[in-house]
Amino acid sequence: MPSGLSRRTLLASGAGLAVTGLAGCSGANSSSSADCETTAVVHGDGKILQSVSTVPEDGRVLLSVSFSNGKQASTDRLRVYDSSGDLEYEIPTGKRRSYLQTIGPRPQHGRLRVVSMKNGEETDELVVEFNCWVDEDSAFAPETTSDATES
């Protein structure tokens, strides 16, 4: 198995990519995988970026970005901006068709703009809103205690 990835992540990523691949280019607007939901709110032309989704991995959230088949050569980096327009991540790209970036611990929600770049020019974009929660039965759920007692 690839280093650092659990079987759950691989299965969730595969399911998420299958569903989100449709969201990236077919007009569908949302997907979900295990404990995350992702909705595409702005689509570029869709010729380069196939999908953007969030994937739960242990107690953190990963951003998964996939290129349309054969289009990874049309970009030399990905830029990820937060809802304020601030650059959060810059990911150099190569021959791989998909990339993962840790965006933080669960629970996590927000809006991200993912832009493919080539020679300093924007070539495609996808803007997504996401919500990744902690399942109450999960090992990562915060402990809750009840101080209420019956009289």
XYZ file of N, CA, C and O in Angstrom:
604
model
N 0.851 -1.169 0.000
C 0.000 0.000 0.000
C 0.900 1.237 0.000
O 1.931 1.246 0.638
N 0.515 2.339 -0.702
C 1.344 3.534 -0.738
C 1.606 4.066 0.658
O 0.782 3.949 1.553
N 2.753 4.673 0.836
C 3.132 5.172 2.156
C 2.163 6.217 2.663
O 1.788 7.128 1.948
N 1.754 6.068 3.919
C 0.942 7.072 4.592
C -0.538 7.059 4.239
O -1.284 7.866 4.754
N -0.999 6.191 3.353
C -2.410 6.165 3.008
C -3.039 4.881 3.519
O -2.529 3.794 3.300
N -4.158 5.022 4.182
C -4.849 3.849 4.685
C -5.781 3.298 3.612
O -6.091 3.957 2.623
N -6.238 2.100 3.829
C -7.185 1.489 2.908
C -8.460 2.322 2.827
O -9.019 2.515 1.756
N -8.899 2.868 3.977
C -10.109 3.695 4.006
C -9.941 4.917 3.109
O -10.833 5.296 2.379
N -8.760 5.550 3.162
C -8.517 6.731 2.329
C -8.561 6.360 0.852
O -9.161 7.064 0.051
N -7.923 5.246 0.498
C -7.922 4.845 -0.899
C -9.332 4.560 -1.392
O -9.715 4.985 -2.483
N -10.125 3.847 -0.590
C -11.503 3.560 -0.979
C -12.338 4.836 -1.046
O -13.089 5.036 -1.991
N -12.189 5.701 -0.038
C -12.953 6.952 -0.031
C -12.535 7.838 -1.189
O -13.367 8.472 -1.835
N -11.243 7.890 -1.482
C -10.754 8.705 -2.596
C -11.314 8.189 -3.908
O -11.759 8.973 -4.741
N -11.281 6.869 -4.085
C -11.803 6.295 -5.323
C -13.285 6.592 -5.494
O -13.716 7.026 -6.557
N -14.054 6.406 -4.440
C -15.481 6.702 -4.511
C -15.710 8.191 -4.712
O -16.544 8.609 -5.517
N -14.963 8.993 -3.981
C -15.106 10.443 -4.102
C -14.739 10.924 -5.487
O -15.413 11.761 -6.070
N -13.663 10.389 -6.056
C -13.240 10.796 -7.392
C -14.251 10.359 -8.436
O -14.525 11.095 -9.383
N -14.811 9.166 -8.285
C -15.804 8.699 -9.244
C -17.008 9.628 -9.269
O -17.474 10.041 -10.324
N -17.506 9.986 -8.098
C -18.663 10.867 -8.022
C -18.284 12.294 -8.391
O -18.972 12.961 -9.148
N -17.161 12.772 -7.875
C -16.774 14.155 -8.104
C -16.298 14.365 -9.522
O -16.355 15.469 -10.032
N -15.817 13.317 -10.170
C -15.452 13.444 -11.574
C -16.647 13.933 -12.362
O -16.533 14.768 -13.248
N -17.812 13.431 -12.019
C -19.032 13.921 -12.644
C -19.300 15.365 -12.254
O -19.709 16.167 -13.070
N -19.047 15.719 -10.995
C -19.299 17.087 -10.541
C -18.386 18.072 -11.254
O -18.761 19.197 -11.500
N -17.192 17.648 -11.599
C -16.251 18.551 -12.231
C -16.620 18.910 -13.648
O -16.310 19.995 -14.107
N -17.304 17.995 -14.384
C -17.474 18.294 -15.795
C -18.851 18.011 -16.354
O -19.114 18.351 -17.484
N -19.754 17.425 -15.600
C -21.021 17.047 -16.214
C -22.195 17.895 -15.757
O -23.315 17.637 -16.148
N -21.964 18.877 -14.913
C -23.059 19.698 -14.446
C -23.573 19.286 -13.085
O -24.310 20.015 -12.455
N -23.214 18.094 -12.591
C -23.586 17.716 -11.233
C -22.817 18.620 -10.286
O -21.719 19.052 -10.586
N -23.383 18.934 -9.142
C -22.747 19.921 -8.288
C -22.243 19.427 -6.960
O -21.649 20.198 -6.235
N -22.475 18.185 -6.584
C -22.029 17.796 -5.254
C -21.625 16.333 -5.206
O -21.973 15.547 -6.078
N -20.875 16.024 -4.159
C -20.459 14.649 -3.898
C -20.255 14.509 -2.411
O -20.152 15.495 -1.682
N -20.171 13.274 -1.963
C -19.840 13.055 -0.567
C -19.047 11.769 -0.459
O -19.154 10.887 -1.291
N -18.199 11.717 0.544
C -17.445 10.508 0.825
C -17.320 10.400 2.327
O -16.862 11.324 2.985
N -17.780 9.301 2.865
C -17.715 9.016 4.298
C -18.175 10.203 5.128
O -19.360 10.412 5.268
N -17.255 11.000 5.664
C -17.607 12.090 6.561
C -17.388 13.468 5.947
O -17.223 14.452 6.667
N -17.372 13.585 4.622
C -17.187 14.883 3.954
C -18.190 15.045 2.817
O -18.513 14.089 2.131
N -18.645 16.280 2.632
C -19.469 16.645 1.481
C -18.774 17.783 0.763
O -18.259 18.695 1.396
N -18.771 17.729 -0.565
C -18.139 18.753 -1.377
C -19.115 19.180 -2.461
O -19.707 18.327 -3.124
N -19.269 20.479 -2.650
C -20.143 21.016 -3.685
C -19.353 21.975 -4.558
O -18.751 22.922 -4.052
N -19.358 21.734 -5.869
C -18.718 22.659 -6.801
C -19.653 23.837 -7.026
O -20.813 23.651 -7.376
N -19.165 25.058 -6.782
C -20.006 26.244 -6.939
C -19.599 27.097 -8.136
O -20.397 27.883 -8.623
N -18.372 26.939 -8.617
C -17.910 27.631 -9.825
C -17.075 26.637 -10.614
O -16.163 26.016 -10.069
N -17.399 26.514 -11.892
C -16.648 25.634 -12.779
C -15.903 26.485 -13.791
O -16.468 27.419 -14.348
N -14.653 26.138 -14.045
C -13.945 26.753 -15.162
C -14.443 26.084 -16.428
O -15.551 25.562 -16.472
N -13.608 26.032 -17.446
C -14.045 25.375 -18.681
C -14.007 23.855 -18.570
O -14.554 23.162 -19.411
N -13.364 23.328 -17.524
C -13.363 21.892 -17.277
C -12.455 21.089 -18.175
O -12.470 19.870 -18.137
N -11.668 21.747 -18.972
C -10.794 21.007 -19.887
C -9.553 20.465 -19.196
O -8.931 19.538 -19.681
N -9.170 21.051 -18.068
C -7.951 20.611 -17.382
C -8.271 19.977 -16.039
O -7.870 18.851 -15.768
N -9.007 20.686 -15.173
C -9.366 20.146 -13.860
C -10.629 19.302 -13.993
O -11.680 19.802 -14.380
N -10.502 18.030 -13.649
C -11.665 17.151 -13.723
C -12.494 17.226 -12.453
O -13.709 17.296 -12.505
N -11.808 17.202 -11.286
C -12.564 17.193 -10.038
C -11.729 17.723 -8.884
O -10.510 17.650 -8.899
N -12.455 18.253 -7.902
C -11.878 18.676 -6.624
C -12.825 18.171 -5.557
O -14.027 18.398 -5.640
N -12.295 17.463 -4.565
C -13.147 16.959 -3.488
C -12.365 16.937 -2.184
O -11.147 17.078 -2.175
N -13.080 16.776 -1.093
C -12.457 16.614 0.215
C -12.644 15.172 0.653
O -13.675 14.554 0.378
N -11.605 14.644 1.321
C -11.588 13.239 1.715
C -11.149 13.150 3.170
O -10.130 13.743 3.544
N -11.907 12.443 4.010
C -11.458 12.254 5.396
C -10.346 11.219 5.469
O -10.393 10.206 4.777
N -9.340 11.498 6.263
C -8.249 10.539 6.504
C -7.884 10.645 7.970
O -7.324 11.666 8.395
N -8.194 9.604 8.732
C -7.981 9.626 10.173
C -8.657 10.877 10.724
O -9.810 11.093 10.487
N -7.957 11.720 11.436
C -8.562 12.908 12.027
C -8.369 14.163 11.213
O -8.556 15.261 11.703
N -8.020 14.015 9.929
C -7.755 15.200 9.114
C -8.553 15.173 7.822
O -9.173 14.173 7.484
N -8.488 16.281 7.102
C -9.187 16.426 5.831
C -8.145 16.618 4.733
O -7.240 17.448 4.867
N -8.293 15.859 3.655
C -7.418 15.994 2.500
C -8.192 16.608 1.344
O -9.363 16.288 1.136
N -7.540 17.481 0.603
C -8.087 18.018 -0.631
C -7.563 17.139 -1.754
O -6.352 16.919 -1.858
N -8.458 16.606 -2.574
C -8.083 15.753 -3.692
C -8.389 16.497 -4.987
O -9.511 16.939 -5.206
N -7.371 16.633 -5.839
C -7.521 17.334 -7.116
C -7.116 16.379 -8.225
O -6.031 15.791 -8.169
N -7.980 16.226 -9.231
C -7.692 15.336 -10.359
C -7.777 16.097 -11.670
O -8.666 16.935 -11.864
N -6.862 15.765 -12.556
C -6.852 16.354 -13.893
C -7.680 15.509 -14.845
O -7.781 14.293 -14.680
N -8.229 16.138 -15.871
C -8.863 15.397 -16.950
C -7.801 14.542 -17.610
O -6.615 14.897 -17.609
N -8.197 13.421 -18.168
C -7.251 12.467 -18.746
C -6.331 13.134 -19.769
O -6.788 13.764 -20.706
N -5.025 13.021 -19.530
C -4.031 13.558 -20.442
C -3.772 15.043 -20.309
O -2.933 15.594 -21.023
N -4.454 15.728 -19.398
C -4.317 17.178 -19.293
C -3.317 17.635 -18.241
O -3.088 18.822 -18.084
N -2.707 16.689 -17.509
C -1.765 17.099 -16.473
C -0.572 17.859 -17.054
O 0.039 18.669 -16.375
N -0.259 17.658 -18.327
C 0.840 18.393 -18.959
C 0.453 19.849 -19.233
O 1.309 20.681 -19.519
N -0.836 20.169 -19.113
C -1.309 21.536 -19.360
C -1.148 22.440 -18.149
O -1.669 23.548 -18.145
N -0.474 21.955 -17.120
C -0.275 22.756 -15.917
C 1.088 22.450 -15.307
O 1.610 21.358 -15.462
N 1.653 23.432 -14.626
C 2.914 23.170 -13.922
C 2.759 23.335 -12.415
O 3.657 23.045 -11.656
N 1.578 23.814 -11.983
C 1.309 23.911 -10.551
C -0.174 24.150 -10.312
O -0.901 24.593 -11.192
N -0.585 23.814 -9.102
C -1.938 24.106 -8.634
C -1.831 25.149 -7.540
O -0.930 25.074 -6.701
N -2.730 26.102 -7.544
C -2.812 27.060 -6.449
C -4.171 26.901 -5.785
O -5.187 26.786 -6.465
N -4.147 26.910 -4.459
C -5.377 26.759 -3.681
C -5.546 28.020 -2.843
O -4.673 28.367 -2.045
N -6.680 28.716 -3.049
C -6.979 29.961 -2.353
C -8.132 29.743 -1.385
O -9.066 29.001 -1.677
N -8.091 30.424 -0.230
C -9.196 30.337 0.727
C -10.314 31.289 0.303
O -10.220 31.972 -0.722
N -11.386 31.349 1.100
C -12.547 32.167 0.750
C -12.253 33.666 0.742
O -12.989 34.434 0.130
N -11.164 34.082 1.375
C -10.771 35.496 1.363
C -9.885 35.827 0.164
O -9.493 36.971 -0.018
N -9.536 34.817 -0.618
C -8.676 35.033 -1.775
C -7.195 34.919 -1.464
O -6.352 35.182 -2.319
N -6.868 34.509 -0.230
C -5.466 34.342 0.154
C -4.938 32.996 -0.334
O -5.630 31.978 -0.222
N -3.717 32.993 -0.850
C -3.086 31.753 -1.296
C -2.771 30.889 -0.078
O -2.070 31.314 0.831
N -3.332 29.685 -0.053
C -3.100 28.749 1.046
C -2.019 27.730 0.697
O -1.188 27.402 1.526
N -2.068 27.193 -0.531
C -1.137 26.146 -0.945
C -0.748 26.361 -2.400
O -1.561 26.790 -3.215
N 0.486 26.023 -2.700
C 0.940 25.975 -4.083
C 1.583 24.610 -4.269
O 2.536 24.270 -3.554
N 1.041 23.833 -5.187
C 1.447 22.449 -5.360
C 2.098 22.283 -6.731
O 1.413 22.387 -7.757
N 3.396 22.052 -6.783
C 4.040 21.774 -8.068
C 3.479 20.475 -8.644
O 3.247 19.518 -7.912
N 3.236 20.445 -9.933
C 2.674 19.255 -10.560
C 3.644 18.655 -11.567
O 4.577 19.308 -12.024
N 3.393 17.406 -11.885
C 4.218 16.671 -12.840
C 3.337 15.785 -13.693
O 2.312 16.226 -14.194
N 3.697 14.523 -13.785
C 2.984 13.592 -14.658
C 1.805 12.904 -13.993
O 1.034 12.216 -14.655
N 1.663 13.062 -12.686
C 0.562 12.397 -11.974
C -0.773 12.999 -12.390
O -0.866 14.174 -12.700
N -1.821 12.185 -12.324
C -3.158 12.661 -12.688
C -3.917 13.240 -11.502
O -4.855 13.997 -11.671
N -3.507 12.897 -10.267
C -4.213 13.436 -9.100
C -3.225 13.745 -7.979
O -2.161 13.148 -7.894
N -3.642 14.688 -7.120
C -2.807 15.162 -6.015
C -3.655 15.292 -4.762
O -4.841 15.615 -4.835
N -3.026 15.045 -3.601
C -3.670 15.210 -2.306
C -2.917 16.264 -1.508
O -1.691 16.310 -1.544
N -3.670 17.101 -0.784
C -3.080 18.122 0.078
C -3.839 18.119 1.399
O -5.070 18.208 1.407
N -3.129 17.995 2.524
C -3.782 18.081 3.827
C -4.226 19.517 4.057
O -3.443 20.451 3.897
N -5.509 19.696 4.430
C -5.993 21.057 4.686
C -6.329 21.302 6.148
O -6.620 22.424 6.518
N -6.274 20.277 6.983
C -6.470 20.501 8.412
C -7.199 19.372 9.104
O -7.592 18.393 8.484
N -7.381 19.539 10.415
C -8.065 18.506 11.205
C -9.579 18.587 11.013
O -10.118 19.633 10.643
N -10.240 17.462 11.269
C -11.706 17.478 11.295
C -12.148 17.907 12.680
O -11.455 17.618 13.643
N -13.272 18.565 12.826
C -14.158 19.033 11.763
C -13.547 20.222 11.025
O -12.761 20.982 11.587
N -13.937 20.376 9.775
C -13.394 21.423 8.915
C -14.443 21.754 7.860
O -15.093 20.859 7.337
N -14.624 23.023 7.570
C -15.537 23.410 6.501
C -15.019 24.703 5.881
O -14.220 25.416 6.477
N -15.470 24.986 4.677
C -15.043 26.218 4.044
C -15.289 26.224 2.555
O -16.031 25.414 2.014
N -14.631 27.175 1.918
C -14.733 27.373 0.472
C -13.310 27.531 -0.049
O -12.545 28.345 0.481
N -12.963 26.783 -1.078
C -11.630 26.843 -1.664
C -11.729 27.033 -3.175
O -12.609 26.466 -3.825
N -10.819 27.824 -3.702
C -10.696 28.015 -5.152
C -9.402 27.333 -5.582
O -8.325 27.694 -5.108
N -9.524 26.341 -6.457
C -8.366 25.605 -6.952
C -8.134 26.038 -8.395
O -9.037 25.977 -9.227
N -6.898 26.489 -8.668
C -6.563 27.028 -9.976
C -5.388 26.250 -10.556
O -4.376 26.055 -9.877
N -5.515 25.815 -11.799
C -4.366 25.213 -12.483
C -3.610 26.344 -13.176
O -4.210 27.279 -13.716
N -2.284 26.257 -13.122
C -1.419 27.306 -13.670
C -0.447 26.695 -14.678
O 0.004 25.567 -14.513
N -0.116 27.464 -15.705
C 0.918 27.080 -16.663
C 1.676 28.345 -17.041
O 1.083 29.309 -17.531
N 2.977 28.365 -16.752
C 3.827 29.524 -17.059
C 3.273 30.822 -16.474
O 3.271 31.864 -17.126
N 2.745 30.748 -15.250
C 2.237 31.922 -14.556
C 0.843 32.366 -14.955
O 0.330 33.348 -14.429
N 0.198 31.660 -15.852
C -1.159 31.996 -16.309
C -2.164 30.982 -15.789
O -1.892 29.782 -15.772
N -3.358 31.464 -15.399
C -4.436 30.568 -14.988
C -4.975 29.841 -16.212
O -5.232 30.469 -17.237
N -5.129 28.511 -16.087
C -5.635 27.730 -17.211
C -7.003 27.091 -16.945
O -7.702 26.730 -17.884
N -7.382 26.943 -15.684
C -8.688 26.384 -15.325
C -8.903 26.621 -13.838
O -7.943 26.898 -13.103
N -10.148 26.522 -13.379
C -10.448 26.672 -11.955
C -11.678 25.870 -11.577
O -12.541 25.601 -12.408
N -11.723 25.505 -10.308
C -12.907 24.930 -9.685
C -13.006 25.521 -8.287
O -12.012 25.552 -7.556
N -14.168 26.027 -7.931
C -14.406 26.529 -6.585
C -15.368 25.562 -5.913
O -16.408 25.214 -6.483
N -14.981 25.113 -4.713
C -15.810 24.155 -3.984
C -16.091 24.652 -2.575
O -15.286 25.367 -1.984
N -17.255 24.288 -2.085
C -17.586 24.448 -0.667
C -17.597 23.051 -0.087
O -18.048 22.103 -0.741
N -17.079 22.919 1.138
C -16.987 21.584 1.717
C -17.330 21.629 3.193
O -17.234 22.657 3.847
N -17.746 20.477 3.689
C -18.051 20.299 5.101
C -17.606 18.901 5.490
O -18.126 17.914 4.962
N -16.629 18.823 6.357
C -16.140 17.540 6.856
C -16.351 17.516 8.359
O -15.859 18.389 9.066
N -17.084 16.573 8.818
C -17.452 16.511 10.224
C -16.825 15.301 10.879
O -16.214 14.473 10.233
N -17.012 15.211 12.165
C -16.554 14.066 12.936
C -17.785 13.275 13.339
O -18.671 13.793 14.006
N -17.837 12.041 12.913
C -18.933 11.165 13.275
C -18.880 10.925 14.780
O -17.814 10.704 15.343
N -20.018 10.972 15.435
C -20.055 10.807 16.890
C -19.471 9.477 17.344
O -18.963 9.365 18.446
N -19.519 8.461 16.482
C -18.982 7.152 16.841
C -17.506 7.017 16.486
O -16.897 5.998 16.742
N -16.946 8.039 15.897
C -15.560 8.006 15.461
C -14.602 8.153 16.637
O -14.910 8.782 17.643
N -13.408 7.627 16.482
C -12.371 7.779 17.503
C -11.911 9.228 17.599
O -11.255 9.612 18.553
N -12.277 10.057 16.606
C -11.829 11.444 16.571
C -12.883 12.417 17.097
O -12.658 13.612 17.127
N -14.047 11.891 17.493
C -15.099 12.754 18.027
C -14.680 13.282 19.388
O -14.092 12.560 20.190
N -14.977 14.561 19.656
C -14.636 15.083 20.972
C -15.472 14.391 22.049
O -16.610 14.008 21.803
N -14.875 14.225 23.199
C -15.609 13.599 24.298
C -16.668 14.563 24.806
O -16.436 15.758 24.909
N -17.820 14.013 25.111
C -18.861 14.828 25.709
C -19.217 14.220 27.053
O -19.241 13.000 27.203
N -19.471 15.065 28.005
C -19.880 14.587 29.315
C -21.176 15.278 29.666
O -21.436 16.390 29.228
N -21.944 14.625 30.442
C -23.218 15.198 30.853
C -23.146 15.484 32.357
O -22.928 14.580 33.153
N -23.335 16.743 32.705
C -23.345 17.117 34.110
C -24.766 17.127 34.685
O -24.962 17.337 35.852
N -25.718 16.913 33.770
C -27.109 16.974 34.221
C -27.442 15.717 35.026
O -27.099 14.610 34.629
N -28.078 15.900 36.137
C -28.529 14.769 36.941
C -30.009 14.922 37.173
O -30.547 16.024 37.217
N -30.669 13.804 37.255
C -32.118 13.856 37.497
C -32.378 14.112 38.961
O -31.695 13.631 39.830
N -33.408 14.899 39.259
C -33.744 15.201 40.651
C -34.697 14.188 41.190
O -35.521 13.689 40.578
